[in-house]
mmCIF file of C-alpha atoms and ligand atoms in Angstrom:
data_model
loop_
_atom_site.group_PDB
_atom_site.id
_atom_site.type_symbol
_atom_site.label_atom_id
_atom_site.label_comp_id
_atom_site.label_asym_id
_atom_site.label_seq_id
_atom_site.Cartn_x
_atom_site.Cartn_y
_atom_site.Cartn_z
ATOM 1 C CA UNK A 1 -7.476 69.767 -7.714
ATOM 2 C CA UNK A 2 -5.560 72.125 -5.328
ATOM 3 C CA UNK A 3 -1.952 72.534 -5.803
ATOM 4 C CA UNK A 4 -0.013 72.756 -2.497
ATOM 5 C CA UNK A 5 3.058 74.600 -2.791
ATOM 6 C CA UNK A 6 5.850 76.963 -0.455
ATOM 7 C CA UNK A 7 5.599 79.782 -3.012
ATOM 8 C CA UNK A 8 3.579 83.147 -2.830
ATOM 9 C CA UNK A 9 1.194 84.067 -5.454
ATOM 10 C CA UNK A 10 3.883 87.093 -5.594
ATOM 11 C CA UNK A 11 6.629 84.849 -6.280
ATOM 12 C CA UNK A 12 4.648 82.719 -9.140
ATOM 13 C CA UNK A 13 3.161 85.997 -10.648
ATOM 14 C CA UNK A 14 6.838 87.198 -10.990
ATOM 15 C CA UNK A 15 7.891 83.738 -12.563
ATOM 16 C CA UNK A 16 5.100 84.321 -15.115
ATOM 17 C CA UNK A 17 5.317 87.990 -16.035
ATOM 18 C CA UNK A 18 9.147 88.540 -16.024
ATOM 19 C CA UNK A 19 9.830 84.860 -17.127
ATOM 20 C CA UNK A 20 12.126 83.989 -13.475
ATOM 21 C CA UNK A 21 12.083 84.535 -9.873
ATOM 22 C CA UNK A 22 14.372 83.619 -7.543
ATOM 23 C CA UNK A 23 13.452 82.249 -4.305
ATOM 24 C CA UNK A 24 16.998 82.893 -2.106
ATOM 25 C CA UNK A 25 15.444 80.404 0.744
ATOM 26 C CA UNK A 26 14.320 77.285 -0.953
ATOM 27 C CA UNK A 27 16.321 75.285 1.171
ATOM 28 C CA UNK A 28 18.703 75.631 4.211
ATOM 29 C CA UNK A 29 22.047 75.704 3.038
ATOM 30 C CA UNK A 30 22.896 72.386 5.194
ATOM 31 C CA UNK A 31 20.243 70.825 2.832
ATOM 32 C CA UNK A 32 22.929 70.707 0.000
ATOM 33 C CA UNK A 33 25.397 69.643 2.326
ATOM 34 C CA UNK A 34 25.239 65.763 1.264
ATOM 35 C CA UNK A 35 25.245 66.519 -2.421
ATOM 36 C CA UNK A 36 28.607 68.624 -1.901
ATOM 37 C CA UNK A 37 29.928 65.721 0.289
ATOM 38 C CA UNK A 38 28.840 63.070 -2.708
ATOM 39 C CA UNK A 39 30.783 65.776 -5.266
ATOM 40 C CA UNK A 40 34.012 65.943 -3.211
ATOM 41 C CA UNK A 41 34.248 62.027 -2.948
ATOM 42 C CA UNK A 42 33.848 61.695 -6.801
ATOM 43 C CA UNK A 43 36.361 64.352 -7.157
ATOM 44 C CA UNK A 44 38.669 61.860 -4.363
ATOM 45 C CA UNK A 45 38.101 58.755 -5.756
ATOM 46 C CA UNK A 46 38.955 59.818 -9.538
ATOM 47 C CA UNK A 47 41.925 61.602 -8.613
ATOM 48 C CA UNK A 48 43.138 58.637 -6.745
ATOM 49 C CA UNK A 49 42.656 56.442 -10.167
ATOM 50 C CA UNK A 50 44.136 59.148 -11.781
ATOM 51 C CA UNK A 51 47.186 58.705 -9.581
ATOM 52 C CA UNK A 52 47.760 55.333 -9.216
ATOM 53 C CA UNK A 53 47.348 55.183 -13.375
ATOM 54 C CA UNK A 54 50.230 57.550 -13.078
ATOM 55 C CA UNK A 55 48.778 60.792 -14.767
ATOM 56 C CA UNK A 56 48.496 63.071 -11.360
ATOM 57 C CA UNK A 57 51.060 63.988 -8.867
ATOM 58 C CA UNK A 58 49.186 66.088 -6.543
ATOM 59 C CA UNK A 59 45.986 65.473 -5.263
ATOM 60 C CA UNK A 60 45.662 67.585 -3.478
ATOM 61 C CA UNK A 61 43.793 66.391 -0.484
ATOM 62 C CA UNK A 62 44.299 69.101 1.885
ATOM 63 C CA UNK A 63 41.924 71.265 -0.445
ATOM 64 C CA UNK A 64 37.921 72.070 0.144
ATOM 65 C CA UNK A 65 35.022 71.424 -2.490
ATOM 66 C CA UNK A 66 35.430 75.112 -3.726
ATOM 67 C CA UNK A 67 39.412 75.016 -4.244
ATOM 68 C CA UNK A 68 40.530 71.465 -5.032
ATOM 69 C CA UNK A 69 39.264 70.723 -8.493
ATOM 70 C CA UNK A 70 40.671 74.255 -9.620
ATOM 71 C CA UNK A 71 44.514 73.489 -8.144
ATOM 72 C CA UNK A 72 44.094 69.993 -10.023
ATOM 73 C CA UNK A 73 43.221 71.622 -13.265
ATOM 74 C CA UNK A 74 46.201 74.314 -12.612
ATOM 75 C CA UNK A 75 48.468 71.368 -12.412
ATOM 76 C CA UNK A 76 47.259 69.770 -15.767
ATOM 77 C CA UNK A 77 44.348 70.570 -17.936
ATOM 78 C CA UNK A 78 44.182 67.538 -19.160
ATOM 79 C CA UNK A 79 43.562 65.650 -15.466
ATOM 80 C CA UNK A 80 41.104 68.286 -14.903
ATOM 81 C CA UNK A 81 39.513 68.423 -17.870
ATOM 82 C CA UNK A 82 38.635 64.465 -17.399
ATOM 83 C CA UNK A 83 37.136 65.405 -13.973
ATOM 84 C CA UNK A 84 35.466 67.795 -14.840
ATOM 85 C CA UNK A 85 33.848 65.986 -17.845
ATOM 86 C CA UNK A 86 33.053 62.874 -15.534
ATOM 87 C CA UNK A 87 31.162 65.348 -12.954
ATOM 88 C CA UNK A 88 29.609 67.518 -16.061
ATOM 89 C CA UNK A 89 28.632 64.252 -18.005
ATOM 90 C CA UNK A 90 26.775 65.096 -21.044
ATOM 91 C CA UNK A 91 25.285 61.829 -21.296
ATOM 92 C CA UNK A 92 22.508 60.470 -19.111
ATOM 93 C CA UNK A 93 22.521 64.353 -16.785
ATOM 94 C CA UNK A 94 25.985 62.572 -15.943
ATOM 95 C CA UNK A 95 27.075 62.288 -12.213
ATOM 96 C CA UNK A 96 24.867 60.571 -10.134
ATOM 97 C CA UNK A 97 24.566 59.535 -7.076
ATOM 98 C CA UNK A 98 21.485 59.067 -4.369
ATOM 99 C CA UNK A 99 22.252 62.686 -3.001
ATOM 100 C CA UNK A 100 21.896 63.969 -6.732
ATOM 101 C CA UNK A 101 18.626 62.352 -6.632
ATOM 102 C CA UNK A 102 17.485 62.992 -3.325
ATOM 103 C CA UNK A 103 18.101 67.215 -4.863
ATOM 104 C CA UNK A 104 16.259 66.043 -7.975
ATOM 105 C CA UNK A 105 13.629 64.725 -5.428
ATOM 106 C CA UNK A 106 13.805 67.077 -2.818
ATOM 107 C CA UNK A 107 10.085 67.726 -1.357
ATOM 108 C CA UNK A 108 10.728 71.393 -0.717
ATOM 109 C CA UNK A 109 12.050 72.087 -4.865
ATOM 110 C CA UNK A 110 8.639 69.518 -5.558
ATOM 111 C CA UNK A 111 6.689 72.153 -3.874
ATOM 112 C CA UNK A 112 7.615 75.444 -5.367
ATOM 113 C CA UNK A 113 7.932 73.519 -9.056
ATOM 114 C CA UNK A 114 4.490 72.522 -8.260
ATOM 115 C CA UNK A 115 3.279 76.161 -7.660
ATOM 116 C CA UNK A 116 4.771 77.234 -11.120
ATOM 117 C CA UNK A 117 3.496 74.117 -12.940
ATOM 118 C CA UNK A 118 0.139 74.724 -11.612
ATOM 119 C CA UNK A 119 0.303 71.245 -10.682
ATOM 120 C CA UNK A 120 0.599 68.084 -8.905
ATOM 121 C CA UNK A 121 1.961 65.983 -11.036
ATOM 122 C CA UNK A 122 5.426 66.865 -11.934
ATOM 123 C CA UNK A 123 8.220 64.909 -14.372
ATOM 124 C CA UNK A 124 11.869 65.644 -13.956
ATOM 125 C CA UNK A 125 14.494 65.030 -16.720
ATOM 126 C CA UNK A 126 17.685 63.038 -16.973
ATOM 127 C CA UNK A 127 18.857 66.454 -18.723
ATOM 128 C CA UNK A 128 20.319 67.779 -15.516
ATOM 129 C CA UNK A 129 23.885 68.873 -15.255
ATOM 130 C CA UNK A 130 25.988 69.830 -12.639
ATOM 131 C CA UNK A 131 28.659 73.001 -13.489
ATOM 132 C CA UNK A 132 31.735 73.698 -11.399
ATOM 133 C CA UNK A 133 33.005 76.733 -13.245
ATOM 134 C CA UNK A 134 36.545 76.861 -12.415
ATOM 135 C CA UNK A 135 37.973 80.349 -11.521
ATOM 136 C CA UNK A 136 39.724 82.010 -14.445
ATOM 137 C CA UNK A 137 38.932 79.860 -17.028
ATOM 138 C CA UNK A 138 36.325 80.439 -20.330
ATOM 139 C CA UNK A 139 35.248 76.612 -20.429
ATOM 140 C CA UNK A 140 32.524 77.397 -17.824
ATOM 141 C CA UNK A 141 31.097 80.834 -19.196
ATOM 142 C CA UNK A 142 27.918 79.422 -21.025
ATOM 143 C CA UNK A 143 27.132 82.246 -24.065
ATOM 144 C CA UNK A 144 23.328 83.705 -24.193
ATOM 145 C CA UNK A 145 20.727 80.880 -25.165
ATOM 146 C CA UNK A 146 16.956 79.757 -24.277
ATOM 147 C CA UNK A 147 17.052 76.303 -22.614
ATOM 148 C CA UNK A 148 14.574 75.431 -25.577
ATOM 149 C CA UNK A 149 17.506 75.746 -28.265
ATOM 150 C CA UNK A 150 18.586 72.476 -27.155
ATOM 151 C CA UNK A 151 15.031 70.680 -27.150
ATOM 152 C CA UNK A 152 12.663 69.223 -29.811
ATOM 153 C CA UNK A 153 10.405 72.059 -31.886
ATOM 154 C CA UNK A 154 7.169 70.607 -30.880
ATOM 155 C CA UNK A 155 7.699 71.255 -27.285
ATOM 156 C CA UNK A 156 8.627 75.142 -28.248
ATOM 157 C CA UNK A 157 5.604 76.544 -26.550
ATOM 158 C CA UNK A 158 5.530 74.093 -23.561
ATOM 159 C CA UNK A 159 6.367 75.179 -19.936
ATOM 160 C CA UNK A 160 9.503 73.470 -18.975
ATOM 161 C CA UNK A 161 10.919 74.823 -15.871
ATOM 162 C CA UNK A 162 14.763 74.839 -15.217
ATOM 163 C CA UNK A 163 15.523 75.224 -11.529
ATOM 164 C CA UNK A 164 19.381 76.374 -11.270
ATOM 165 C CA UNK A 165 20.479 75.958 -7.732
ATOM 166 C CA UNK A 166 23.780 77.379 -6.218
ATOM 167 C CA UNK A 167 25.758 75.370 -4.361
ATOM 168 C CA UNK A 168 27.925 78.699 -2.961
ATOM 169 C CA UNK A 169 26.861 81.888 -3.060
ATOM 170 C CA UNK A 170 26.543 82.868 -6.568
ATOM 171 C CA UNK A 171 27.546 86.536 -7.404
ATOM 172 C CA UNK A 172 28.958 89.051 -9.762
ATOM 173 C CA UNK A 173 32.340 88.045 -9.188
ATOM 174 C CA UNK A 174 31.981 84.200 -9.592
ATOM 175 C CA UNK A 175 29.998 84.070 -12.328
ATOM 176 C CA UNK A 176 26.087 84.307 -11.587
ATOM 177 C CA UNK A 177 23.739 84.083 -14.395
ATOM 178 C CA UNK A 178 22.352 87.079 -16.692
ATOM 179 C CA UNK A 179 18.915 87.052 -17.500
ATOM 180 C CA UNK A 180 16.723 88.727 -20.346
ATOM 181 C CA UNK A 181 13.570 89.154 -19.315
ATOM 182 C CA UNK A 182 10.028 89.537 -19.997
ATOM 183 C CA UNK A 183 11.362 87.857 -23.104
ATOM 184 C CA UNK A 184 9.919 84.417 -22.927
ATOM 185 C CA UNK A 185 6.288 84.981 -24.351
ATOM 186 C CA UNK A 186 8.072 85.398 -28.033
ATOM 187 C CA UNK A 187 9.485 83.063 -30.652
ATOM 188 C CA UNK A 188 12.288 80.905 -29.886
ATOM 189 C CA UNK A 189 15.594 83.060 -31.207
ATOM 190 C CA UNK A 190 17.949 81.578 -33.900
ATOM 191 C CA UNK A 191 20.621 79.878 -32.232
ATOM 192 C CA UNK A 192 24.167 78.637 -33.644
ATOM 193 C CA UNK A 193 25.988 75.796 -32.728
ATOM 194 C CA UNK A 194 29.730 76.356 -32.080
ATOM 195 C CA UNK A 195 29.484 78.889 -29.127
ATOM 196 C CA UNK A 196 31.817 78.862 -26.557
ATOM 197 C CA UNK A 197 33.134 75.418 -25.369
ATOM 198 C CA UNK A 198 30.446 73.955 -27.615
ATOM 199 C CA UNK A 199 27.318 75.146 -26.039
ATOM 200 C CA UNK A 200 24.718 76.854 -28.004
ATOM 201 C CA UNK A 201 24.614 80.601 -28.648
ATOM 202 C CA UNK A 202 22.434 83.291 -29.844
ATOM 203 C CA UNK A 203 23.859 85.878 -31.213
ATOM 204 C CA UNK A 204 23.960 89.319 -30.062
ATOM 205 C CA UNK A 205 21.411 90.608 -33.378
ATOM 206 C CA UNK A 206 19.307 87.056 -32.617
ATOM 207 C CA UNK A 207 18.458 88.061 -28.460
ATOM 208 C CA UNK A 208 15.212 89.416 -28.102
ATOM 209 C CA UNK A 209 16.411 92.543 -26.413
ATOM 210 C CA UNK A 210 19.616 94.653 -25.525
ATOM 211 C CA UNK A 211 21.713 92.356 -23.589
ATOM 212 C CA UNK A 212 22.763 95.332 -21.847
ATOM 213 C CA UNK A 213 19.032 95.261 -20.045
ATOM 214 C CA UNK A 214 19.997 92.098 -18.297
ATOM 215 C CA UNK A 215 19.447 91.673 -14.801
ATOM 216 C CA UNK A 216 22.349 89.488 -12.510
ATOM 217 C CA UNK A 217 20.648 86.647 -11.028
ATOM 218 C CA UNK A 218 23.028 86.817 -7.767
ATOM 219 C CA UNK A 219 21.562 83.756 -5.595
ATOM 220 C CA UNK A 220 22.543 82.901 -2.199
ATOM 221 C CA UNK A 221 23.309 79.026 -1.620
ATOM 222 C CA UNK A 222 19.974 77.720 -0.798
ATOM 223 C CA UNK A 223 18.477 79.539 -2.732
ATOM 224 C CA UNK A 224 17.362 78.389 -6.663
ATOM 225 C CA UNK A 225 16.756 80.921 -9.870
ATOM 226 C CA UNK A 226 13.762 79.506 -11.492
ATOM 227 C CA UNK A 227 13.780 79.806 -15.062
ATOM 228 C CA UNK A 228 10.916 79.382 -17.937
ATOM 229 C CA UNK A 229 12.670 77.077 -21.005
ATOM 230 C CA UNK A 230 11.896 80.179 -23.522
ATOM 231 C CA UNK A 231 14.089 82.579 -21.100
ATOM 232 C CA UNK A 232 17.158 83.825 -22.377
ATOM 233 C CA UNK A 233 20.280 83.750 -20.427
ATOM 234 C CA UNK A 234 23.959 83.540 -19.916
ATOM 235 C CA UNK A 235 26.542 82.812 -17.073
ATOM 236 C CA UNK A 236 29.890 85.294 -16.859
ATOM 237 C CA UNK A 237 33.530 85.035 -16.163
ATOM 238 C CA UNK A 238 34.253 83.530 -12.713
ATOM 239 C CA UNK A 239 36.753 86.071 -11.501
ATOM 240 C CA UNK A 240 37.089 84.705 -7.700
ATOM 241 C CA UNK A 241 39.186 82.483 -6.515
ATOM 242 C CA UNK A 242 37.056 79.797 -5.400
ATOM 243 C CA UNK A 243 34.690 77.505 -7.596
ATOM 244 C CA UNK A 244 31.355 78.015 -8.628
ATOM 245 C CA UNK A 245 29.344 75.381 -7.931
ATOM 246 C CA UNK A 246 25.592 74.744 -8.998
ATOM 247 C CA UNK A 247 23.269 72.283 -10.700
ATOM 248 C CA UNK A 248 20.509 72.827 -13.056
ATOM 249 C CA UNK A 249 17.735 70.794 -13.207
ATOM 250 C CA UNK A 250 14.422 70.883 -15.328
ATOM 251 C CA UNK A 251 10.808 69.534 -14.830
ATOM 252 C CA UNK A 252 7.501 70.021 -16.308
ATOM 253 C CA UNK A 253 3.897 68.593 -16.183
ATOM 254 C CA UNK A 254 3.301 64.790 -16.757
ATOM 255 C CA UNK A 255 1.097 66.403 -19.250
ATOM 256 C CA UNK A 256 3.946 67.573 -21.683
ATOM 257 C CA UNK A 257 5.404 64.793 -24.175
ATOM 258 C CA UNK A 258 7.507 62.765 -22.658
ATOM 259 C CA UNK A 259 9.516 59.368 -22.987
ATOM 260 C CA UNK A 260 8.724 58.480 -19.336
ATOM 261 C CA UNK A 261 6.420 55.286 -20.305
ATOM 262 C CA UNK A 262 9.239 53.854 -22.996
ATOM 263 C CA UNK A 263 11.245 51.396 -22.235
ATOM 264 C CA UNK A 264 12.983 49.000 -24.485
ATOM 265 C CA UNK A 265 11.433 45.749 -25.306
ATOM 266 C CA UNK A 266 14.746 44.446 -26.333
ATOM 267 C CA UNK A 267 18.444 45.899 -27.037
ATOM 268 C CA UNK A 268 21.731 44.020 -28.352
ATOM 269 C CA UNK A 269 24.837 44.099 -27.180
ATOM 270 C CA UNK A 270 26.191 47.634 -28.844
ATOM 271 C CA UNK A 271 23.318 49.572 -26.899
ATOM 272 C CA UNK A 272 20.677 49.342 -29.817
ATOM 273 C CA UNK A 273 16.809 48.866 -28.751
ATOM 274 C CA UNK A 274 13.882 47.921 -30.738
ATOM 275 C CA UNK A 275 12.159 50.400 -33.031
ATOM 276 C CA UNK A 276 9.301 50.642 -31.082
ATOM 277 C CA UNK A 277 11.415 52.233 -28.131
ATOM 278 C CA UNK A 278 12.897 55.124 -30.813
ATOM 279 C CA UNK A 279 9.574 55.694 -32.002
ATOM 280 C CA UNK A 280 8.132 56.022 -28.783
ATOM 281 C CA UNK A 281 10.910 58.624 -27.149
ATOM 282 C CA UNK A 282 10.649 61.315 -30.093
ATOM 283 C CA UNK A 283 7.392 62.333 -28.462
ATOM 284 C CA UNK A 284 10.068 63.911 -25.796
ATOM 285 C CA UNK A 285 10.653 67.231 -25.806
ATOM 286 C CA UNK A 286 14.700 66.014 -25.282
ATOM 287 C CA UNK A 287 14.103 62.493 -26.404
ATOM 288 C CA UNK A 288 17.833 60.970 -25.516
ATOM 289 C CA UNK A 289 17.307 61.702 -21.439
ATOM 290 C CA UNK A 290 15.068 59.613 -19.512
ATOM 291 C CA UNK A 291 12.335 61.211 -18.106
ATOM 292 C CA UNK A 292 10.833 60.577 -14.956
ATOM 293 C CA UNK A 293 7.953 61.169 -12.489
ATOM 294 C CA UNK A 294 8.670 62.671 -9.620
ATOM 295 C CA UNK A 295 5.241 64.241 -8.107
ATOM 296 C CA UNK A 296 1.713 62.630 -8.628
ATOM 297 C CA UNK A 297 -1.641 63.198 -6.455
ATOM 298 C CA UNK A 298 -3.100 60.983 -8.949
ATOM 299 C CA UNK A 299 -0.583 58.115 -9.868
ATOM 300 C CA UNK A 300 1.945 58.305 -6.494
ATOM 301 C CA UNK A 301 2.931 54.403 -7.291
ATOM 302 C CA UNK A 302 4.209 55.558 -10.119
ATOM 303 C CA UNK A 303 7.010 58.099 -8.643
ATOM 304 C CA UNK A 304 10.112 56.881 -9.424
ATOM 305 C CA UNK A 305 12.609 56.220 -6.801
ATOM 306 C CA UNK A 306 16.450 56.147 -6.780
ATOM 307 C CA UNK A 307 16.445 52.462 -8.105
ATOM 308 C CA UNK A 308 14.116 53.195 -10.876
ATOM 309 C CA UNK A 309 16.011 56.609 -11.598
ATOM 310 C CA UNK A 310 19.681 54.870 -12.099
ATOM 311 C CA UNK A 311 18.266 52.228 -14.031
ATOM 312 C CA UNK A 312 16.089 54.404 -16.609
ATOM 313 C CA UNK A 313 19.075 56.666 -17.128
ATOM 314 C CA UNK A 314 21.847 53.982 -17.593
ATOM 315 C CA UNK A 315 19.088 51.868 -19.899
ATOM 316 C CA UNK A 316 18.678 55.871 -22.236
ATOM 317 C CA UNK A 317 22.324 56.284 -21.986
ATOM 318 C CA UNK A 318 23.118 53.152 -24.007
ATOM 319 C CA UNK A 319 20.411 53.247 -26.297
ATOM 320 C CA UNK A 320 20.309 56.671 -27.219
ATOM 321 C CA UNK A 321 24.141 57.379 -27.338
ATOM 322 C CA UNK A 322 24.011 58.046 -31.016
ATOM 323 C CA UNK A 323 21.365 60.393 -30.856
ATOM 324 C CA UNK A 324 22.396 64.209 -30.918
ATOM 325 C CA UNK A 325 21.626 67.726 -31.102
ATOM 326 C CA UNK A 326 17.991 67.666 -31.644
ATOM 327 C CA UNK A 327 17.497 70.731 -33.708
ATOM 328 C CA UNK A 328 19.913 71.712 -37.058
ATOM 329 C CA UNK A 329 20.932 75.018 -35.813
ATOM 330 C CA UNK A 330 23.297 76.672 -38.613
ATOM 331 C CA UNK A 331 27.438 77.115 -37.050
ATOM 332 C CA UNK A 332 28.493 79.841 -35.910
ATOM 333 C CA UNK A 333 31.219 79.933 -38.889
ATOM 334 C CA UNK A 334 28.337 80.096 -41.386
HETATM 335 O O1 AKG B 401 25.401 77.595 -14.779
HETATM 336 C C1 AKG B 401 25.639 78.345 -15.730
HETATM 337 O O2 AKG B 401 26.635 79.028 -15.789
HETATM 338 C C2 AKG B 401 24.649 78.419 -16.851
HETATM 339 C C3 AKG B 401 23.462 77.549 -16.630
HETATM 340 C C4 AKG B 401 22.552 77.442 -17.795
HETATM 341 O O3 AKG B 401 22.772 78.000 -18.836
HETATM 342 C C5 AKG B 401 21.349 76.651 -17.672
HETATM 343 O O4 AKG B 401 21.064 76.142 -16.591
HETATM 344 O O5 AKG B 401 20.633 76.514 -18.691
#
């Protein structure tokens, strides 16, 4: 079956060999547009229930997108810290809204995953976050890891594409990502838990290469750094002044495990399902996210829409919210 798709053979021969690309033109920048608009109004309407609980002064309203969540967290870490874990949200890919999923969905992202999945029928993940790394503060710089450190063994040697999309310019100075390449055709490194803010981390003897080989994935906004899940890579300081935005989001074939056909047949009241449903989801490569389909030649009545999407991730968050770290990477301390 032919796979239609906006990439060169350049660009996908590049995403193979080196183990990224990045395409600075996916989309036009106005594109993103509704998905900064559907940001800034989470950012208003939790501020405003932080004020009128009486923990904020300032909300500071005369503020844009890239500024106003970094003067909140000036004020008080602990006001911005709660923002920034409700837009972060470890749990179910966390915010969400039908601009998030109209990204997730977007035809022209479809297209050039489809080129690099050498395929037409494409499943995203629940295991999407979105990172506004705050200027001059550590919490966002995410140490050197392989995307596959945080999923299942068995899905090791699987293509699992991460598509990490800018929502400002992403540079040097604000804290692009570094990227090891030609890398991704080995092992999977030792990782350590305990890295900074609690991410991952492979240590400096662990990476593959010299670190100092690294090249800066600087990426315009509309434009997305496509990523293999075996690629190492890091993100820097942000030493602007102004917030860097993005969101990273990962697909792969609808042939790769999956939990996208389980469903609980039944669940009580504290958020536990039926056996069955556990069993099924540890065929996933990152079993606790729903997975979804979001491309399909052969099965399009399948494709989830936004409906479907909010409902399979709010139905995973609850019954998988004891489920955790799926691999037992030693700590860093040991
Ligand atoms: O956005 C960043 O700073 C890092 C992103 C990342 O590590 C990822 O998408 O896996």
């Amino acid at each position: 079956m032919a796979v239609s798709t906006s990439l060169t053979t350049e660009q996908i021969r590049h995403f193979h060999q080196e183990g990224y690309v990045i395409v600075p033109d996916v989309f036009d920048p106005a594109e993103l547009e509704p998905l900064r608009r559907s940001l800034h109004a989470a950012i208003a309407e939790k501020t405003k229930e932080l004020k009128t609980a009486g923990k904020l002064e300032n909300e500071h309203p005369e503020l844009e997108f890239d500024h106003r969540l970094a003067a909140i967290y000036r004020d008080s870490k602990e006001n911005g810290g709660e923002l920034l874990k409700h837009l972060e949200g470890l749990r179910g890919g966390g915010f969400h809204s039908p601009e998030m999923f109209d990204l997730i969905a977007h035809p022209k992202l479809i297209s050039a995953v489809r080129g690099l999945l050498h395929t037409n029928e494409v499943v995203a993940s629940s295991a999407y976050r979105i990172r506004p790394k705050l200027p001059q503060i550590g919490r966002g710089n995410v140490p050197w890891h392989q995307d596959s450190g945080y999923f299942a063994e068995h899905c090791d040697t699987e293509m699992i594409i991460t598509c990490w999309v800018p929502m400002v310019d992403a540079t040097v100075e604000n804290g692009c990502m570094q990227i090891l390449t030609r890398t991704h055709r080995g092992s999977l490194a030792r990782h350590h838990t305990g890295g900074n803010a609690g991410f991952l981390v492979i240590e400096e003897e662990d990476l593959p290469d010299d670190p100092r080989k690294a090249i800066t994935a600087a990426c315009p906004r509309g434009g997305v750094v496509f990523m293999t899940n075996r690629t190492p890579h890091c993100s820097t300081p942000n030493s602007s002044d102004h917030i860097r935005w993005s969101a990273d989001l990962r697909y792969q074939s609808a042939e790769v495990p999956s939990n996208r056909d389980a469903w609980p047949e039944s669940m009580d009241d504290a958020g536990k399902a039926d056996d069955a449903f556990y069993e099924k989801i540890t065929v996933a490569c990152y079993p606790p996210e729903a997975d979804f389909l979001v491309s399909s030649e052969k099965h399009p009545d399948q494709v989830t829409h936004y409906t479907g999407y909010v409902e399979r991730r709010e139905t995973y968050d609850k019954a998988t919210a004891d489920l955790r770290g799926m691999r037992p990477w030693p700590s860093v301390e040991s």
